[in-house]
Coordinates of C-alpha atoms in Angstrom, one line a residue:
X147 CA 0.0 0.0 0.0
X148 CA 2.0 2.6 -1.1
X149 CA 1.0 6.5 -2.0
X150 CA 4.2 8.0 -3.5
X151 CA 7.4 6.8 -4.7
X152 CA 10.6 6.3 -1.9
X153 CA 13.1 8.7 -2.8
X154 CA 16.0 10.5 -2.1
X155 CA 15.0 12.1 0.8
X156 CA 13.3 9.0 2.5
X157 CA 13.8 6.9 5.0
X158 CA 13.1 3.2 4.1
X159 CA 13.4 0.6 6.7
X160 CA 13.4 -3.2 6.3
X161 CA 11.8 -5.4 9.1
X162 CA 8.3 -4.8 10.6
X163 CA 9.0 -6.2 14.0
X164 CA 9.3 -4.5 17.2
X165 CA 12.4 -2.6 16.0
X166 CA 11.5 -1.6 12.8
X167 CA 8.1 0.1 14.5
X168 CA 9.3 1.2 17.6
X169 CA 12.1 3.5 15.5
X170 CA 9.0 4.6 13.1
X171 CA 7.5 5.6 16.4
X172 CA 10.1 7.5 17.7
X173 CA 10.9 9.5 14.4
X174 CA 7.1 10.4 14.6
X175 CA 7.9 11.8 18.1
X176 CA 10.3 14.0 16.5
X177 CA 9.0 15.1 13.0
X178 CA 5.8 14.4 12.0
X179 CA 5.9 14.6 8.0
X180 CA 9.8 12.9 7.7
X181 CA 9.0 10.3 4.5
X182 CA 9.1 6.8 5.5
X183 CA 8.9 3.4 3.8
X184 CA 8.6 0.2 5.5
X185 CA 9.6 -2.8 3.3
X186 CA 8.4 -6.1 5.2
X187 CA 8.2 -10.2 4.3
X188 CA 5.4 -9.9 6.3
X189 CA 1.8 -9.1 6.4
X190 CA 2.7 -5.4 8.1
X191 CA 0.4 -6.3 11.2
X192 CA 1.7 -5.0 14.4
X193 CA 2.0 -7.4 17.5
X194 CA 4.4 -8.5 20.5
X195 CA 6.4 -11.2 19.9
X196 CA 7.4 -11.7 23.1
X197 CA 3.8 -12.7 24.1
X198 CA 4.2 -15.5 21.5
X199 CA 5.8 -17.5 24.4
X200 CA 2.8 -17.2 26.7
X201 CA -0.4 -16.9 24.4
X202 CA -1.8 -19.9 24.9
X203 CA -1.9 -19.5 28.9
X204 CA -3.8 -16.3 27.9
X205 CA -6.5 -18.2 26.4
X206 CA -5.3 -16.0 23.4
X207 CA -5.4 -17.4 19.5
X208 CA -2.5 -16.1 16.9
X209 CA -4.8 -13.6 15.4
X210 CA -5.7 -12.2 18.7
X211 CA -1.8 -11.4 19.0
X212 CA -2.2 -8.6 16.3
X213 CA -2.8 -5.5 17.9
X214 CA -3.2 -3.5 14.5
X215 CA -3.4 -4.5 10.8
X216 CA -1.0 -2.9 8.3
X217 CA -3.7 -0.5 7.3
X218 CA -3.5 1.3 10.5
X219 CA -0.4 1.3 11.2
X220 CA 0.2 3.2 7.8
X221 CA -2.6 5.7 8.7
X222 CA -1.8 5.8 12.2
X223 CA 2.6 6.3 11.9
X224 CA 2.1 8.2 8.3
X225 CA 3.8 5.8 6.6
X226 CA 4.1 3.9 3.2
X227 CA 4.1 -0.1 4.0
X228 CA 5.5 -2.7 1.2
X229 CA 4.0 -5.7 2.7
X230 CA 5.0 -8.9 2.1
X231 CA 7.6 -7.7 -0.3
X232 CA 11.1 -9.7 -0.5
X233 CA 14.4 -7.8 -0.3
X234 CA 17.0 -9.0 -2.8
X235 CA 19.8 -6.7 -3.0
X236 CA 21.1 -3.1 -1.5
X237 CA 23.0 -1.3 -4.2
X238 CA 25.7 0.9 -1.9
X239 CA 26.6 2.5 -4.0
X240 CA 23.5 4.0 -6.3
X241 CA 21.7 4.2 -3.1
X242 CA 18.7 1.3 -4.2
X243 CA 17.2 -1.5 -3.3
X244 CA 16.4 -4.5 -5.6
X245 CA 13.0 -5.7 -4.1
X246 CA 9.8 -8.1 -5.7
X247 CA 8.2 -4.5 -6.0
X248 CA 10.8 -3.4 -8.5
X249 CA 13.6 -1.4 -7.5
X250 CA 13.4 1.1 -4.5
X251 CA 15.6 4.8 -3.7
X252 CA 16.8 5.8 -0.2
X253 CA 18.0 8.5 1.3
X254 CA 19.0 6.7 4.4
X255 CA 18.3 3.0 5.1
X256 CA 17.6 0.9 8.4
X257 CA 18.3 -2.8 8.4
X258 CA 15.9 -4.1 11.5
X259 CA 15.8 -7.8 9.9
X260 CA 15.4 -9.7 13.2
X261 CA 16.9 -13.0 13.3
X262 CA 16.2 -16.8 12.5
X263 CA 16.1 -19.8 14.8
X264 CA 19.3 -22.0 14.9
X265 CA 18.6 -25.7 13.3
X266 CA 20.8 -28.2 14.7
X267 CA 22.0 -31.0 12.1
X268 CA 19.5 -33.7 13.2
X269 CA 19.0 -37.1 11.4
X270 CA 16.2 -39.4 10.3
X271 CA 13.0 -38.9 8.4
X272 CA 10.7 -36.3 10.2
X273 CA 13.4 -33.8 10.5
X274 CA 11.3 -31.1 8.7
X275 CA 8.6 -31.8 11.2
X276 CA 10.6 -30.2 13.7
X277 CA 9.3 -26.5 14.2
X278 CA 10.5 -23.3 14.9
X279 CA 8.6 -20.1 16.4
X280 CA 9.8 -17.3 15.0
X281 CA 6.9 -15.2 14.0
X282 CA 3.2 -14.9 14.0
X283 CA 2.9 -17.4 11.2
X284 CA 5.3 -19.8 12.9
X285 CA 3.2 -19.9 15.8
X286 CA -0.1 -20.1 14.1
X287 CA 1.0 -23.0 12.7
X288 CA 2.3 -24.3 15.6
X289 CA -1.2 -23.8 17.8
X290 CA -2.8 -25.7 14.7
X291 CA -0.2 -28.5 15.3
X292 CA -0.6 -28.8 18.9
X293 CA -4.6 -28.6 18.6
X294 CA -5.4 -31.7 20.3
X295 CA -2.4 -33.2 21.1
X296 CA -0.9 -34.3 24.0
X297 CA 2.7 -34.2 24.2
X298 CA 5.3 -31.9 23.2
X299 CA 9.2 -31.9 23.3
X300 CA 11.4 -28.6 23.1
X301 CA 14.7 -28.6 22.0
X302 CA 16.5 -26.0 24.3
X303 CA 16.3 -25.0 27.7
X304 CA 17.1 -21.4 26.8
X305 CA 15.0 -17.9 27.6
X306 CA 12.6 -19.0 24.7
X307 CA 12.6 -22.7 25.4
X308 CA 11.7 -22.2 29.3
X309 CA 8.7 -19.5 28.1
X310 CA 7.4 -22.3 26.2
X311 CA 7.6 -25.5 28.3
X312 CA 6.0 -23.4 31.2
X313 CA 3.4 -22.1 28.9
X314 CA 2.4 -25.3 27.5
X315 CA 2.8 -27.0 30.7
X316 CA 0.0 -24.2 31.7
X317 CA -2.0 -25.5 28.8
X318 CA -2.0 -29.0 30.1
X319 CA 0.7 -30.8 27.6
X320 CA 3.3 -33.0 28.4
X321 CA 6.5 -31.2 27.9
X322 CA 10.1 -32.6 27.5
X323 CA 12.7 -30.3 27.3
X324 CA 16.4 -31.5 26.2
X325 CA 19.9 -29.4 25.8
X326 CA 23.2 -29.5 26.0
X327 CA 24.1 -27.5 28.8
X328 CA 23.5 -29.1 32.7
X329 CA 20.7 -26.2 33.9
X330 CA 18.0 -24.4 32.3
X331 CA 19.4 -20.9 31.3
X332 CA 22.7 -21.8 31.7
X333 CA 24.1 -18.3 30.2
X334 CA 21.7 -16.1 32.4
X335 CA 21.8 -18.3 35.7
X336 CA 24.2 -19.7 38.7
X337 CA 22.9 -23.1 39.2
X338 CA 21.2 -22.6 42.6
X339 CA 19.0 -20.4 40.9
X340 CA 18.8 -22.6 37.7
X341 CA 18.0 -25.4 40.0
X342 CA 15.0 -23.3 41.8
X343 CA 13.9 -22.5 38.0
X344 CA 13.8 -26.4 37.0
X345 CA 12.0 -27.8 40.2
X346 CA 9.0 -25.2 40.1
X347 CA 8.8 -26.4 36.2
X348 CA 9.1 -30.0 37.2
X349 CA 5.9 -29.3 39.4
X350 CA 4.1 -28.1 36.7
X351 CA 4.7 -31.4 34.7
X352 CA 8.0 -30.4 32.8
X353 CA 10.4 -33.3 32.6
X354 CA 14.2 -32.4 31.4
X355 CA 16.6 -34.2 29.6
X356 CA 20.3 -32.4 30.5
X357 CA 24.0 -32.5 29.0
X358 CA 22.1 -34.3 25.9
X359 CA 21.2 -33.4 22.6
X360 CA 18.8 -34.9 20.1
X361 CA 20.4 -37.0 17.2
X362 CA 17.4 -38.5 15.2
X363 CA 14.1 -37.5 14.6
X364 CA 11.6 -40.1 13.1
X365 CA 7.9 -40.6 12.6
X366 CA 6.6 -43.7 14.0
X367 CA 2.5 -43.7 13.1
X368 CA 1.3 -41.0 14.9
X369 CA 4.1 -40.2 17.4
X370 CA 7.5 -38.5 16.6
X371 CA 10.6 -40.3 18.0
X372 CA 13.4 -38.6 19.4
X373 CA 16.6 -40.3 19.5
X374 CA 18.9 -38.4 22.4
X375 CA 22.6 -38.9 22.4
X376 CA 22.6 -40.5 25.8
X377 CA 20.9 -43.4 24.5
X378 CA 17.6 -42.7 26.0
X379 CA 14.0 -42.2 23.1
X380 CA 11.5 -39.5 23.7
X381 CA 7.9 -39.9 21.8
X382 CA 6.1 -36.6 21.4
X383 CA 3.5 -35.5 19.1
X384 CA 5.1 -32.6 18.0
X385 CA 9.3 -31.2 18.6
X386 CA 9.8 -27.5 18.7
X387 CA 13.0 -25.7 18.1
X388 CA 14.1 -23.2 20.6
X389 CA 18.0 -23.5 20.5
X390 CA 19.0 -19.7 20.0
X391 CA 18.5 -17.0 17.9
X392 CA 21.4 -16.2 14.8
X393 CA 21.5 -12.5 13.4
X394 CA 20.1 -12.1 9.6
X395 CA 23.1 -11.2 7.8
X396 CA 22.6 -12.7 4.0
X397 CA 21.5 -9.2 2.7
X398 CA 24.3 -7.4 4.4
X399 CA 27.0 -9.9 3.7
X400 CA 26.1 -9.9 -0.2
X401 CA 26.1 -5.7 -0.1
X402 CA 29.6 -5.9 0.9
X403 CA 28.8 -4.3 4.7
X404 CA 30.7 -5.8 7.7
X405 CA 29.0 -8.5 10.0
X406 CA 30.7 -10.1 12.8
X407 CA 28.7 -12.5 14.9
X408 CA 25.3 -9.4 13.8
X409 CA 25.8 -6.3 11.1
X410 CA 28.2 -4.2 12.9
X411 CA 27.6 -0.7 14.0
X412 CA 29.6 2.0 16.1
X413 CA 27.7 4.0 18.9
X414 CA 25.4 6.1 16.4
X415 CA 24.5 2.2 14.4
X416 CA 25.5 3.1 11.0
X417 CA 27.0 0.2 9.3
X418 CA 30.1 0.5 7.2
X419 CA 28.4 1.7 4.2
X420 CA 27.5 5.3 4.5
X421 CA 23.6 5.3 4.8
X422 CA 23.0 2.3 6.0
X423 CA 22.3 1.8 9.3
X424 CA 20.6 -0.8 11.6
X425 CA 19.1 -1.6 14.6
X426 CA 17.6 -4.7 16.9
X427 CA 18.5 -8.4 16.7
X428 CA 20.1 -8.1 13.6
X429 CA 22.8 -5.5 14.9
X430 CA 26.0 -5.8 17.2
X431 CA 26.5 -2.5 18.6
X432 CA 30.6 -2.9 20.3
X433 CA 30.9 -6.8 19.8
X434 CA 26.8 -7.0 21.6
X435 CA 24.0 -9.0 20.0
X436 CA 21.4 -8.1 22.7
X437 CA 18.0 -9.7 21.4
X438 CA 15.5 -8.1 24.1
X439 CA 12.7 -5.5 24.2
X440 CA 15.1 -2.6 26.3
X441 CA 18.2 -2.5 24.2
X442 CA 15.9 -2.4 21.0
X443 CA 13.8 0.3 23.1
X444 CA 17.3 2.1 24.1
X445 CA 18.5 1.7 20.1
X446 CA 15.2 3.2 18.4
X447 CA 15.4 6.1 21.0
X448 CA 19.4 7.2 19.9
X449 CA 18.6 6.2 15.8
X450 CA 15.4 8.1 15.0
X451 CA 17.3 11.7 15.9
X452 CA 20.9 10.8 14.4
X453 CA 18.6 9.9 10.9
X454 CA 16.6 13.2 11.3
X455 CA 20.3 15.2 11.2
X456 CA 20.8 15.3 15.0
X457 CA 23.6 12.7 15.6
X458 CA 23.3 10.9 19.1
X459 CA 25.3 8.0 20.0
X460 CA 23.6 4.9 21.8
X461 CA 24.6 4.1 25.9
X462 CA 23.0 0.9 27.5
X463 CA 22.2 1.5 30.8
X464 CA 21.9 -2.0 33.0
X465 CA 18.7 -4.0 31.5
X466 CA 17.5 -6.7 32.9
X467 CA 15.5 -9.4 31.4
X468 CA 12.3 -10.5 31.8
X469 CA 11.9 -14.3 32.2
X470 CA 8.1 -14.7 31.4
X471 CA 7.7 -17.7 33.7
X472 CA 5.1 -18.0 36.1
X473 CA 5.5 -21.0 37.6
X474 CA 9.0 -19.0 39.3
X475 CA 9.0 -15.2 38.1
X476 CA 12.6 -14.4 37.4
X477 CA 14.6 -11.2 36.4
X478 CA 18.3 -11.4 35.5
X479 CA 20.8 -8.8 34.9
X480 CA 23.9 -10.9 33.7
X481 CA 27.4 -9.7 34.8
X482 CA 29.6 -9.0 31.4
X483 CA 30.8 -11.1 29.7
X484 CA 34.5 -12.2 31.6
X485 CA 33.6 -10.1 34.5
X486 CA 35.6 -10.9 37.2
X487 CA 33.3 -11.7 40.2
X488 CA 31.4 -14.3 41.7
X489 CA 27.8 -15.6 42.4
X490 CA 26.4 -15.5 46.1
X491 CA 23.0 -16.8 46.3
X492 CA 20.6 -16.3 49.2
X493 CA 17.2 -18.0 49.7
X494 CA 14.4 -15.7 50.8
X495 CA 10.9 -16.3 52.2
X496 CA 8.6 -17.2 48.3
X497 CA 12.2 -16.2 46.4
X498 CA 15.6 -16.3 45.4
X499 CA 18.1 -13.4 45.0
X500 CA 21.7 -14.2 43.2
X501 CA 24.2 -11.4 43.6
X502 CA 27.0 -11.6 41.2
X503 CA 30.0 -9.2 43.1
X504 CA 33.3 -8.3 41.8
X505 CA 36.1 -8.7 44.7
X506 CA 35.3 -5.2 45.7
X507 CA 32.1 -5.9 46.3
X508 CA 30.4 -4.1 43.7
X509 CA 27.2 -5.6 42.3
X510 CA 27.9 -6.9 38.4
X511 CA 25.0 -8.5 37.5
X512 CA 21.5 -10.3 39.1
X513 CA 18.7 -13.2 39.4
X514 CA 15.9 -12.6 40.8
X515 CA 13.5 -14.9 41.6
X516 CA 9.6 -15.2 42.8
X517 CA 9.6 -12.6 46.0
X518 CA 12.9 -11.0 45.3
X519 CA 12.0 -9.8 41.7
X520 CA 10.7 -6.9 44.0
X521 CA 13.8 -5.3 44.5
X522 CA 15.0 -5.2 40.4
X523 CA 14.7 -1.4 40.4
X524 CA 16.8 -0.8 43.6
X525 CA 19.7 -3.4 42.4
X526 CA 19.9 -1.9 38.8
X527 CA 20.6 1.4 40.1
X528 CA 23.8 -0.1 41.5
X529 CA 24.8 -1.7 38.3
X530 CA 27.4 -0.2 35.9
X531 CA 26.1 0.4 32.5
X532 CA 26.9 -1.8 29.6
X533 CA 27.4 0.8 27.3
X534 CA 28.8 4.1 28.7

């Protein structure tokens, strides 16, 4: 749906998730009539993806996720949306995009392309059946899967993996959970706290499968075998991904502009082609990949003035993360990486709190759990930033 032709002057951003809009928003705080075009895969539709993880607790179908179609986010952000419109190229140099539209001008371009799921090599013949949730679509399709089924087994017991076995546990199913590591979040937690995390699941019917990885996946009639590297089987009905997230960087890496583990960007997230800048899972802002709501929030904030001429470099402050489990409620701040500190862990009345000091004594990084996620805002003030 688009009213005039991008040019010169116009801001075109690719990715309609929560980074692409929330920088759309924030230009729109700042200049009402700047031209923008949103180029997206997807239908255009505005909702949270992190409520993809706990919809079905919510008594909430896919559709009910979408907060507002791509009509009124056009209308409402004054916008032109290319939905459902494919990428192929970024000409650098001429300043254009090849896209299924035909070919596209910018003045300055924003690369929010999220990222994809990991697949781990697997074996055997229902290896396609194993899913991945990365999107709306994803998950309707998972929902229509799981429709009156019983059991399901997650590959991962990451951020996204616990979100979903606790939700789905919630929703009555059988959940198995299997990864490599020995705890559940074991980049995020100390294992007292991990340990807390796992036996509050267990009540709720999760069963975990730890230092293991699934080698084979077959169909067997109407039950999907998982063949685990320890030996053991696990029959499910249906096997969802959740493994990790890796940065989009096809388009970027074919345009000639640097990626290292995400597109890198300096402090005001322009890439190394002049122009081109970009923002949210996609990005690595100093050697960070942060894939959560605040840094994208923090990003979109510092980006939407530096694109309208008023440069402004991006600082992190401490952000801690919301795990979105209910069965234990847990916040974590995680020290840096190669901080010098340790964990001490203390067991409150209903909680947890994990204090990760440095030999000084000063606070590097947090879990919170069940009572103690009261007292996130007063140990965040104490942390250092992670971007000054």
């Amino acid at each position: 749906m688009t009213q005039n032709t991008p040019g010169s002057s116009t801001i075109v951003i690719i990715g309609s998730g929560l980074a692409g809009y929330t920088l759309i928003r924030e230009i729109r705080k700042l200049d009402k009539a700047a031209p923008i075009t949103l180029i997206t895969r997807e239908p255009g539709y505005f909702y949270s993806k992190p409520m993809l993880s706990t919809a079905l607790a919510s008594k909430k179908e896919a559709s009910q996720l979408i907060t507002t179609a791509s009509e009124g986010m056009a209308s409402q952000l004054g916008i032109d949306i290319l939905a459902q419109t494919d990428v192929s190229a970024i000409d650098t140099a001429a300043q254009k995009l090849q896209t299924s539209a035909g070919p596209i001008s910018y003045g300055k371009l924003v690369l929010a392309l999220g990222a994809d799921q990991i697949q781990i090599p697997l074996e055997g013949n229902a290896v396609s059946e194993v899913l991945t949730v990365n999107d709306l679509e994803d998950y309707e399709k998972f929902r229509k899967l799981i429709a009156g089924k019983k059991k399901v087994a997650i590959l991962g017991a990451g951020l996204i993996g616990c979100e979903f076995a606790n939700d789905l546990a919630l929703g009555g199913y059988e959940v198995d959970v299997i990864d490599l590591a020995p705890q559940v979040l074991g980049r995020l937690l100390p294992e007292p706290a991990a340990k807390a995390l796992q036996d509050k699941l267990s009540e709720s019917g999760v069963r975990w499968h730890f230092s293991t990885t699934v080698q084979a996946v077959n169909r067997n009639g109407d039950t999907l075998e998982m063949k685990l590297a320890n030996g053991h089987s696990i029959s499910c009905d249906v096997a969802l991904s959740a493994v990790g997230l890796k940065p989009r960087l096809d388009l970027a890496n074919a345009a000639g502009i640097k990626t290292g583990v995400g597109i890198q960007v300096n402090r005001h997230l322009e890439t190394s082609s002049s122009n081109i800048y970009s923002l949210g899972d996609c990005a690595e802002v100093d050697g960070l990949v942060l894939p959560y709501v605040m840094p994208i929030m923090q990003a979109a904030r510092a980006l939407a003035p530096t694109l309208l001429g008023q440069v402004t470099a991006l600082s992190y402050p401490a952000m801690p993360v919301m795990v979105k489990t209910p069965a234990l409620p847990t916040v974590v701040s995680p020290p840096a990486k190669g901080a010098d500190g340790q964990w001490k862990t203390t067991t409150i009345e209903g909680g947890i709190e994990a204090r990760f000091e440095a030999p000084d004594g000063k606070l590097l990084g947090f879990a919170l759990m069940g009572a103690a996620t009261s007292q996130r805002a007063t140990l965040t003030k104490e942390l250092p930033p992670l971007l000054q």
